[in-house]
C-alpha cells in the first residue's frame, strides 16, 4: 500500500511540475516582444504559434480596418491556428510571398471570431485583396504553388 501511495504521489507531483512549467513558458511567450496581440488573453494554440516563423506578420482587426478605410492596398490572410489546412498552406504561402515581395497581413480568426461575418467568409484559409478601400479579389483554401504565383503576379503585382 505504501508503494502505491508513493508512486501515486510522484505521478501527481510530475503533473504539477508539468503544469507549472507550461504556465511559465506561456507567460514568457505572451510577455515577449514577439506577441503582436498586446494584452489580449490568448488561447493555447495561438500562444504555441507566437514563435513560428510563418506567423510573424500578424495584424489586429482594428489596424486592418484603418488601412482599408484609408484606401491602402492590403493583402489579408485569414487563418486559424487550429485549421489543418492553414497549418499546411501557410508554410507554402509565406515563403512565396516573401520571394515575390508581397506583403501579407495575417489575421487570426480563432482569436477574433467577428472577422468571419465582417468579411463574409466561412472557411480558412481565406485570402482577400483590398485596393482603394474595397475588396477586389479573394481565394479560399489552399492554392498550388503555380496557381499562387499566378494569383500574386496577376492580382497583386499586376504583371
Short mmCIF file of N, CA and C in Angstrom, two decimals:
data_model
loop_
_atom_site.label_atom_id
_atom_site.label_comp_id
_atom_site.label_asym_id
_atom_site.label_seq_id
_atom_site.Cartn_x
_atom_site.Cartn_y
_atom_site.Cartn_z
N UNK A 1 0.82 -1.20 0.00
CA UNK A 1 0.00 0.00 0.00
C UNK A 1 0.87 1.26 0.00
N UNK A 2 1.98 1.20 0.78
CA UNK A 2 2.86 2.36 0.83
C UNK A 2 3.46 2.65 -0.54
N UNK A 3 3.87 1.59 -1.27
CA UNK A 3 4.47 1.76 -2.58
C UNK A 3 3.47 2.44 -3.54
N UNK A 4 2.24 2.00 -3.48
CA UNK A 4 1.20 2.57 -4.35
C UNK A 4 0.99 4.04 -4.02
N UNK A 5 0.99 4.38 -2.76
CA UNK A 5 0.84 5.77 -2.33
C UNK A 5 2.03 6.62 -2.79
N UNK A 6 3.21 6.08 -2.70
CA UNK A 6 4.42 6.80 -3.13
C UNK A 6 4.39 7.01 -4.65
N UNK A 7 4.07 5.98 -5.39
CA UNK A 7 4.01 6.08 -6.84
C UNK A 7 2.93 7.09 -7.26
N UNK A 8 1.79 7.03 -6.62
CA UNK A 8 0.71 7.99 -6.92
C UNK A 8 1.14 9.42 -6.62
N UNK A 9 1.83 9.61 -5.51
CA UNK A 9 2.31 10.95 -5.15
C UNK A 9 3.33 11.47 -6.16
N UNK A 10 4.22 10.61 -6.62
CA UNK A 10 5.21 11.00 -7.61
C UNK A 10 4.53 11.40 -8.91
N UNK A 11 3.53 10.67 -9.33
CA UNK A 11 2.80 10.98 -10.57
C UNK A 11 2.09 12.33 -10.44
N UNK A 12 1.43 12.56 -9.33
CA UNK A 12 0.76 13.84 -9.10
C UNK A 12 1.78 14.97 -9.10
N UNK A 13 2.91 14.77 -8.47
CA UNK A 13 3.96 15.78 -8.43
C UNK A 13 4.49 16.09 -9.83
N UNK A 14 4.68 15.05 -10.63
CA UNK A 14 5.15 15.25 -12.01
C UNK A 14 4.15 16.07 -12.83
N UNK A 15 2.88 15.77 -12.70
CA UNK A 15 1.85 16.54 -13.40
C UNK A 15 1.86 18.00 -12.94
N UNK A 16 2.01 18.21 -11.64
CA UNK A 16 2.06 19.58 -11.12
C UNK A 16 3.26 20.33 -11.69
N UNK A 17 4.41 19.69 -11.77
CA UNK A 17 5.60 20.32 -12.34
C UNK A 17 5.38 20.66 -13.81
N UNK A 18 4.78 19.74 -14.54
CA UNK A 18 4.50 19.99 -15.97
C UNK A 18 3.56 21.19 -16.13
N UNK A 19 2.55 21.28 -15.32
CA UNK A 19 1.60 22.40 -15.40
C UNK A 19 2.31 23.72 -15.08
N UNK A 20 3.12 23.73 -14.06
CA UNK A 20 3.85 24.95 -13.69
C UNK A 20 4.80 25.36 -14.80
N UNK A 21 5.55 24.42 -15.36
CA UNK A 21 6.48 24.74 -16.44
C UNK A 21 5.76 25.24 -17.69
N UNK A 22 4.62 24.65 -18.01
CA UNK A 22 3.84 25.11 -19.15
C UNK A 22 3.34 26.53 -18.92
N UNK A 23 2.85 26.81 -17.73
CA UNK A 23 2.38 28.16 -17.42
C UNK A 23 3.50 29.19 -17.48
N UNK A 24 4.68 28.84 -16.99
CA UNK A 24 5.83 29.75 -17.04
C UNK A 24 6.23 29.99 -18.49
N UNK A 25 6.26 28.94 -19.29
CA UNK A 25 6.61 29.07 -20.71
C UNK A 25 5.59 29.94 -21.44
N UNK A 26 4.31 29.72 -21.20
CA UNK A 26 3.26 30.52 -21.82
C UNK A 26 3.38 31.99 -21.43
N UNK A 27 3.60 32.23 -20.15
CA UNK A 27 3.73 33.62 -19.68
C UNK A 27 4.92 34.30 -20.35
N UNK A 28 6.00 33.57 -20.49
CA UNK A 28 7.19 34.11 -21.14
C UNK A 28 6.91 34.46 -22.60
N UNK A 29 6.22 33.58 -23.31
CA UNK A 29 5.89 33.85 -24.71
C UNK A 29 4.94 35.04 -24.84
N UNK A 30 3.93 35.09 -24.00
CA UNK A 30 2.91 36.15 -24.09
C UNK A 30 3.50 37.51 -23.75
N UNK A 31 4.44 37.57 -22.84
CA UNK A 31 5.01 38.86 -22.45
C UNK A 31 6.23 39.25 -23.29
N UNK A 32 6.62 38.38 -24.21
CA UNK A 32 7.80 38.69 -25.04
C UNK A 32 7.46 39.72 -26.11
N UNK A 33 8.50 40.22 -26.74
CA UNK A 33 8.34 41.22 -27.81
C UNK A 33 7.71 40.59 -29.05
N UNK A 34 7.67 39.28 -29.14
CA UNK A 34 7.10 38.59 -30.30
C UNK A 34 5.58 38.46 -30.24
N UNK A 35 4.95 39.05 -29.25
CA UNK A 35 3.50 38.93 -29.12
C UNK A 35 2.80 40.16 -29.72
N UNK A 36 2.29 40.05 -30.94
CA UNK A 36 1.64 41.18 -31.59
C UNK A 36 0.21 41.43 -31.10
N UNK A 37 -0.30 40.55 -30.23
CA UNK A 37 -1.68 40.65 -29.77
C UNK A 37 -1.85 41.58 -28.58
N UNK A 38 -0.79 42.15 -28.10
CA UNK A 38 -0.89 43.06 -26.96
C UNK A 38 -1.25 42.32 -25.69
N UNK A 39 -2.21 42.87 -24.95
CA UNK A 39 -2.57 42.27 -23.66
C UNK A 39 -3.79 41.36 -23.74
N UNK A 40 -4.21 40.98 -24.95
CA UNK A 40 -5.35 40.07 -25.12
C UNK A 40 -5.01 38.71 -24.51
N UNK A 41 -5.98 38.13 -23.81
CA UNK A 41 -5.80 36.79 -23.27
C UNK A 41 -5.91 35.81 -24.44
N UNK A 42 -4.83 35.10 -24.69
CA UNK A 42 -4.74 34.24 -25.86
C UNK A 42 -5.06 32.79 -25.56
N UNK A 43 -5.60 32.11 -26.56
CA UNK A 43 -5.85 30.68 -26.46
C UNK A 43 -4.53 29.95 -26.67
N UNK A 44 -4.44 28.74 -26.14
CA UNK A 44 -3.18 27.99 -26.15
C UNK A 44 -2.63 27.80 -27.57
N UNK A 45 -3.48 27.52 -28.54
CA UNK A 45 -3.00 27.28 -29.90
C UNK A 45 -2.33 28.53 -30.49
N UNK A 46 -2.83 29.70 -30.14
CA UNK A 46 -2.21 30.94 -30.60
C UNK A 46 -0.88 31.15 -29.89
N UNK A 47 -0.83 30.88 -28.60
CA UNK A 47 0.42 31.01 -27.85
C UNK A 47 1.49 30.11 -28.47
N UNK A 48 1.10 28.89 -28.83
CA UNK A 48 2.04 27.95 -29.42
C UNK A 48 2.60 28.46 -30.75
N UNK A 49 1.86 29.33 -31.43
CA UNK A 49 2.26 29.83 -32.74
C UNK A 49 3.08 31.12 -32.68
N UNK A 50 3.20 31.73 -31.51
CA UNK A 50 3.85 33.04 -31.41
C UNK A 50 5.28 33.05 -31.95
N UNK A 51 6.00 31.97 -31.80
CA UNK A 51 7.39 31.96 -32.26
C UNK A 51 7.57 31.20 -33.58
N UNK A 52 6.47 30.89 -34.26
CA UNK A 52 6.52 30.22 -35.56
C UNK A 52 6.88 31.25 -36.63
N UNK A 53 7.93 31.00 -37.39
CA UNK A 53 8.42 31.97 -38.39
C UNK A 53 7.39 32.25 -39.48
N UNK A 54 6.44 31.37 -39.69
CA UNK A 54 5.43 31.57 -40.72
C UNK A 54 4.26 32.44 -40.26
N UNK A 55 4.26 32.83 -39.00
CA UNK A 55 3.18 33.65 -38.46
C UNK A 55 3.75 34.89 -37.78
N UNK A 56 4.55 35.63 -38.49
CA UNK A 56 5.17 36.81 -37.91
C UNK A 56 4.65 38.12 -38.52
N UNK A 57 3.60 38.03 -39.34
CA UNK A 57 3.01 39.24 -39.93
C UNK A 57 1.59 39.44 -39.41
N UNK A 58 1.39 39.19 -38.14
CA UNK A 58 0.06 39.30 -37.55
C UNK A 58 -0.40 40.76 -37.54
N UNK A 59 -1.63 40.96 -37.96
CA UNK A 59 -2.25 42.29 -37.90
C UNK A 59 -3.52 42.15 -37.08
N UNK A 60 -3.79 43.14 -36.26
CA UNK A 60 -5.01 43.13 -35.46
C UNK A 60 -6.16 43.69 -36.30
N UNK A 61 -7.39 43.28 -36.01
CA UNK A 61 -8.54 43.71 -36.81
C UNK A 61 -8.69 45.23 -36.93
N UNK A 62 -8.43 45.97 -35.84
CA UNK A 62 -8.56 47.43 -35.89
C UNK A 62 -7.57 48.05 -36.89
N UNK A 63 -6.38 47.50 -36.93
CA UNK A 63 -5.36 48.01 -37.86
C UNK A 63 -5.76 47.72 -39.30
N UNK A 64 -6.31 46.54 -39.55
CA UNK A 64 -6.80 46.22 -40.90
C UNK A 64 -7.89 47.19 -41.31
N UNK A 65 -8.83 47.42 -40.42
CA UNK A 65 -9.94 48.33 -40.71
C UNK A 65 -9.43 49.74 -41.03
N UNK A 66 -8.46 50.22 -40.29
CA UNK A 66 -7.89 51.55 -40.54
C UNK A 66 -7.25 51.62 -41.92
N UNK A 67 -6.50 50.59 -42.30
CA UNK A 67 -5.84 50.57 -43.60
C UNK A 67 -6.87 50.53 -44.73
N UNK A 68 -7.92 49.76 -44.56
CA UNK A 68 -8.96 49.67 -45.59
C UNK A 68 -9.66 51.02 -45.72
N UNK A 69 -10.04 51.61 -44.58
CA UNK A 69 -10.71 52.91 -44.61
C UNK A 69 -9.83 54.00 -45.21
N UNK A 70 -8.51 53.88 -45.03
CA UNK A 70 -7.57 54.87 -45.59
C UNK A 70 -7.33 54.63 -47.08
N UNK A 71 -7.91 53.55 -47.62
CA UNK A 71 -7.76 53.26 -49.03
C UNK A 71 -6.45 52.60 -49.40
N UNK A 72 -5.73 52.08 -48.40
CA UNK A 72 -4.46 51.41 -48.67
C UNK A 72 -4.72 50.03 -49.28
N UNK A 73 -3.76 49.59 -50.10
CA UNK A 73 -3.82 48.24 -50.62
C UNK A 73 -3.39 47.28 -49.51
N UNK A 74 -4.18 46.24 -49.30
CA UNK A 74 -3.89 45.29 -48.23
C UNK A 74 -4.16 43.88 -48.73
N UNK A 75 -3.24 42.98 -48.45
CA UNK A 75 -3.42 41.56 -48.69
C UNK A 75 -3.68 40.92 -47.34
N UNK A 76 -4.92 40.53 -47.10
CA UNK A 76 -5.31 39.99 -45.80
C UNK A 76 -5.46 38.47 -45.89
N UNK A 77 -4.75 37.80 -45.03
CA UNK A 77 -4.78 36.34 -44.97
C UNK A 77 -5.42 35.94 -43.65
N UNK A 78 -6.61 35.37 -43.73
CA UNK A 78 -7.37 34.97 -42.54
C UNK A 78 -7.10 33.49 -42.29
N UNK A 79 -6.64 33.19 -41.07
CA UNK A 79 -6.25 31.83 -40.72
C UNK A 79 -6.70 31.51 -39.30
N UNK A 80 -6.61 30.24 -38.98
CA UNK A 80 -6.85 29.79 -37.62
C UNK A 80 -5.74 28.82 -37.22
N UNK A 81 -5.20 28.96 -36.03
CA UNK A 81 -4.15 28.04 -35.60
C UNK A 81 -4.63 26.61 -35.40
N UNK A 82 -5.93 26.38 -35.41
CA UNK A 82 -6.45 25.02 -35.28
C UNK A 82 -6.90 24.44 -36.61
N UNK A 83 -6.74 25.19 -37.68
CA UNK A 83 -7.16 24.76 -39.02
C UNK A 83 -6.03 23.94 -39.66
N UNK A 84 -6.30 22.68 -39.97
CA UNK A 84 -5.26 21.83 -40.56
C UNK A 84 -4.86 22.33 -41.95
N UNK A 85 -5.80 22.93 -42.66
CA UNK A 85 -5.49 23.45 -43.99
C UNK A 85 -4.58 24.68 -43.90
N UNK A 86 -4.81 25.51 -42.90
CA UNK A 86 -3.94 26.67 -42.66
C UNK A 86 -2.55 26.22 -42.28
N UNK A 87 -2.47 25.23 -41.42
CA UNK A 87 -1.17 24.72 -40.98
C UNK A 87 -0.37 24.16 -42.15
N UNK A 88 -1.05 23.59 -43.13
CA UNK A 88 -0.37 23.04 -44.30
C UNK A 88 -0.04 24.12 -45.33
N UNK A 89 -0.94 25.10 -45.50
CA UNK A 89 -0.78 26.10 -46.57
C UNK A 89 0.13 27.26 -46.19
N UNK A 90 0.06 27.73 -44.97
CA UNK A 90 0.85 28.90 -44.57
C UNK A 90 2.35 28.72 -44.80
N UNK A 91 2.94 27.56 -44.48
CA UNK A 91 4.37 27.39 -44.76
C UNK A 91 4.71 27.40 -46.26
N UNK A 92 3.73 27.21 -47.11
CA UNK A 92 3.94 27.33 -48.56
C UNK A 92 3.72 28.77 -49.01
N UNK A 93 2.69 29.40 -48.47
CA UNK A 93 2.31 30.76 -48.85
C UNK A 93 3.37 31.80 -48.49
N UNK A 94 3.81 31.81 -47.26
CA UNK A 94 4.67 32.89 -46.78
C UNK A 94 6.03 32.96 -47.48
N UNK A 95 6.72 31.84 -47.73
CA UNK A 95 7.99 31.95 -48.46
C UNK A 95 7.82 32.46 -49.90
N UNK A 96 6.74 32.06 -50.56
CA UNK A 96 6.49 32.53 -51.93
C UNK A 96 6.19 34.02 -51.91
N UNK A 97 5.38 34.45 -50.96
CA UNK A 97 5.05 35.87 -50.84
C UNK A 97 6.33 36.67 -50.59
N UNK A 98 7.16 36.18 -49.71
CA UNK A 98 8.42 36.88 -49.40
C UNK A 98 9.31 36.95 -50.64
N UNK A 99 9.42 35.84 -51.34
CA UNK A 99 10.24 35.79 -52.55
C UNK A 99 9.77 36.81 -53.59
N UNK A 100 8.44 36.96 -53.74
CA UNK A 100 7.88 37.87 -54.74
C UNK A 100 7.74 39.30 -54.23
N UNK A 101 8.01 39.51 -52.94
CA UNK A 101 7.89 40.85 -52.37
C UNK A 101 6.46 41.26 -52.09
N UNK A 102 5.60 40.29 -51.81
CA UNK A 102 4.20 40.55 -51.50
C UNK A 102 4.02 40.59 -49.98
N UNK A 103 3.58 41.72 -49.47
CA UNK A 103 3.35 41.89 -48.03
C UNK A 103 1.97 41.32 -47.69
N UNK A 104 1.92 40.44 -46.71
CA UNK A 104 0.67 39.81 -46.31
C UNK A 104 0.40 40.09 -44.84
N UNK A 105 -0.80 40.60 -44.56
CA UNK A 105 -1.26 40.80 -43.19
C UNK A 105 -2.01 39.54 -42.76
N UNK A 106 -1.57 38.93 -41.69
CA UNK A 106 -2.19 37.70 -41.21
C UNK A 106 -3.16 38.03 -40.07
N UNK A 107 -4.39 37.55 -40.21
CA UNK A 107 -5.41 37.81 -39.20
C UNK A 107 -5.93 36.50 -38.64
N UNK A 108 -5.89 36.39 -37.32
CA UNK A 108 -6.22 35.18 -36.61
C UNK A 108 -7.71 35.17 -36.26
N UNK A 109 -8.49 34.37 -36.99
CA UNK A 109 -9.94 34.32 -36.75
C UNK A 109 -10.28 33.49 -35.51
N UNK A 110 -9.33 32.74 -35.01
CA UNK A 110 -9.54 31.97 -33.79
C UNK A 110 -9.61 32.89 -32.58
N UNK A 111 -8.84 33.95 -32.62
CA UNK A 111 -8.85 34.94 -31.54
C UNK A 111 -9.88 36.04 -31.78
N UNK A 112 -10.20 36.31 -33.03
CA UNK A 112 -11.13 37.40 -33.39
C UNK A 112 -12.23 36.83 -34.28
N UNK A 113 -13.17 36.13 -33.65
CA UNK A 113 -14.19 35.44 -34.44
C UNK A 113 -15.18 36.36 -35.16
N UNK A 114 -15.18 37.65 -34.84
CA UNK A 114 -16.06 38.58 -35.55
C UNK A 114 -15.62 38.78 -37.00
N UNK A 115 -14.39 38.40 -37.31
CA UNK A 115 -13.88 38.57 -38.67
C UNK A 115 -14.62 37.69 -39.68
N UNK A 116 -15.14 36.55 -39.23
CA UNK A 116 -15.88 35.65 -40.12
C UNK A 116 -17.02 36.39 -40.81
N UNK A 117 -17.86 37.01 -40.02
CA UNK A 117 -19.03 37.69 -40.59
C UNK A 117 -18.68 39.05 -41.18
N UNK A 118 -17.73 39.74 -40.60
CA UNK A 118 -17.38 41.07 -41.09
C UNK A 118 -16.87 41.02 -42.53
N UNK A 119 -16.09 39.98 -42.84
CA UNK A 119 -15.53 39.87 -44.19
C UNK A 119 -16.16 38.74 -45.00
N UNK A 120 -17.26 38.20 -44.48
CA UNK A 120 -18.13 37.28 -45.21
C UNK A 120 -17.39 36.07 -45.80
N UNK A 121 -16.82 35.28 -44.93
CA UNK A 121 -16.24 34.01 -45.37
C UNK A 121 -16.59 32.95 -44.34
N UNK A 122 -16.51 31.68 -44.76
CA UNK A 122 -16.90 30.61 -43.86
C UNK A 122 -15.87 29.49 -43.73
N UNK A 123 -14.71 29.68 -44.38
CA UNK A 123 -13.65 28.68 -44.29
C UNK A 123 -12.30 29.37 -44.23
N UNK A 124 -11.35 28.68 -43.65
CA UNK A 124 -9.97 29.15 -43.67
C UNK A 124 -9.13 28.08 -44.33
N UNK A 125 -8.04 28.49 -44.94
CA UNK A 125 -7.57 29.86 -45.09
C UNK A 125 -8.36 30.62 -46.15
N UNK A 126 -8.49 31.92 -45.92
CA UNK A 126 -9.11 32.84 -46.89
C UNK A 126 -8.17 34.01 -47.08
N UNK A 127 -7.94 34.37 -48.33
CA UNK A 127 -7.05 35.48 -48.70
C UNK A 127 -7.91 36.51 -49.42
N UNK A 128 -7.89 37.75 -48.93
CA UNK A 128 -8.67 38.82 -49.56
C UNK A 128 -7.73 39.97 -49.91
N UNK A 129 -7.83 40.44 -51.15
CA UNK A 129 -7.05 41.58 -51.64
C UNK A 129 -7.95 42.81 -51.62
N UNK A 130 -7.50 43.86 -50.91
CA UNK A 130 -8.22 45.13 -50.85
C UNK A 130 -7.41 46.18 -51.60
N UNK A 131 -8.08 46.96 -52.41
CA UNK A 131 -7.46 48.10 -53.10
C UNK A 131 -8.41 49.28 -53.01
N UNK A 132 -7.88 50.42 -52.65
CA UNK A 132 -8.71 51.62 -52.57
C UNK A 132 -9.89 51.48 -51.63
N UNK A 133 -9.73 50.69 -50.59
CA UNK A 133 -10.79 50.53 -49.60
C UNK A 133 -11.85 49.51 -49.94
N UNK A 134 -11.67 48.79 -51.05
CA UNK A 134 -12.66 47.80 -51.47
C UNK A 134 -12.01 46.46 -51.76
N UNK A 135 -12.78 45.40 -51.52
CA UNK A 135 -12.29 44.08 -51.88
C UNK A 135 -12.29 43.95 -53.40
N UNK A 136 -11.17 43.49 -53.95
CA UNK A 136 -11.09 43.31 -55.40
C UNK A 136 -10.92 41.86 -55.80
N UNK A 137 -10.45 41.01 -54.87
CA UNK A 137 -10.29 39.60 -55.20
C UNK A 137 -10.10 38.81 -53.93
N UNK A 138 -10.38 37.51 -54.04
CA UNK A 138 -10.16 36.61 -52.91
C UNK A 138 -9.99 35.20 -53.42
N UNK A 139 -9.36 34.39 -52.59
CA UNK A 139 -9.38 32.94 -52.81
C UNK A 139 -9.56 32.28 -51.45
N UNK A 140 -10.21 31.13 -51.49
CA UNK A 140 -10.49 30.37 -50.28
C UNK A 140 -9.84 29.01 -50.42
N UNK A 141 -9.16 28.58 -49.39
CA UNK A 141 -8.49 27.30 -49.42
C UNK A 141 -7.07 27.45 -49.91
N UNK A 142 -6.42 26.33 -50.06
CA UNK A 142 -5.03 26.31 -50.48
C UNK A 142 -4.94 26.30 -52.00
N UNK A 143 -3.98 27.03 -52.53
CA UNK A 143 -3.68 27.02 -53.96
C UNK A 143 -2.38 26.26 -54.17
N UNK A 144 -2.24 25.69 -55.35
CA UNK A 144 -0.96 25.08 -55.70
C UNK A 144 0.08 26.19 -55.82
N UNK A 145 1.34 25.82 -55.80
CA UNK A 145 2.40 26.82 -55.92
C UNK A 145 2.24 27.60 -57.23
N UNK A 146 1.97 26.92 -58.31
CA UNK A 146 1.81 27.58 -59.61
C UNK A 146 0.64 28.55 -59.60
N UNK A 147 -0.50 28.13 -59.07
CA UNK A 147 -1.68 29.00 -59.00
C UNK A 147 -1.45 30.19 -58.08
N UNK A 148 -0.75 29.96 -57.00
CA UNK A 148 -0.44 31.03 -56.05
C UNK A 148 0.46 32.08 -56.71
N UNK A 149 1.49 31.64 -57.40
CA UNK A 149 2.37 32.57 -58.11
C UNK A 149 1.59 33.35 -59.18
N UNK A 150 0.72 32.66 -59.90
CA UNK A 150 -0.10 33.32 -60.92
C UNK A 150 -1.00 34.36 -60.28
N UNK A 151 -1.64 34.01 -59.17
CA UNK A 151 -2.51 34.95 -58.47
C UNK A 151 -1.74 36.19 -58.04
N UNK A 152 -0.60 35.99 -57.39
CA UNK A 152 0.21 37.13 -56.93
C UNK A 152 0.64 38.00 -58.10
N UNK A 153 1.15 37.38 -59.14
CA UNK A 153 1.63 38.17 -60.29
C UNK A 153 0.51 38.93 -60.98
N UNK A 154 -0.63 38.29 -61.15
CA UNK A 154 -1.75 38.92 -61.87
C UNK A 154 -2.55 39.90 -61.00
N UNK A 155 -2.90 39.47 -59.81
CA UNK A 155 -3.82 40.26 -58.99
C UNK A 155 -3.16 41.23 -58.02
N UNK A 156 -1.96 40.90 -57.57
CA UNK A 156 -1.30 41.75 -56.57
C UNK A 156 -0.21 42.61 -57.21
N UNK A 157 0.68 41.95 -57.94
CA UNK A 157 1.80 42.66 -58.53
C UNK A 157 1.45 43.27 -59.90
N UNK A 158 0.32 42.85 -60.46
CA UNK A 158 -0.20 43.37 -61.75
C UNK A 158 0.81 43.19 -62.88
N UNK A 159 1.44 42.02 -62.95
CA UNK A 159 2.40 41.73 -64.02
C UNK A 159 1.70 41.06 -65.17
#
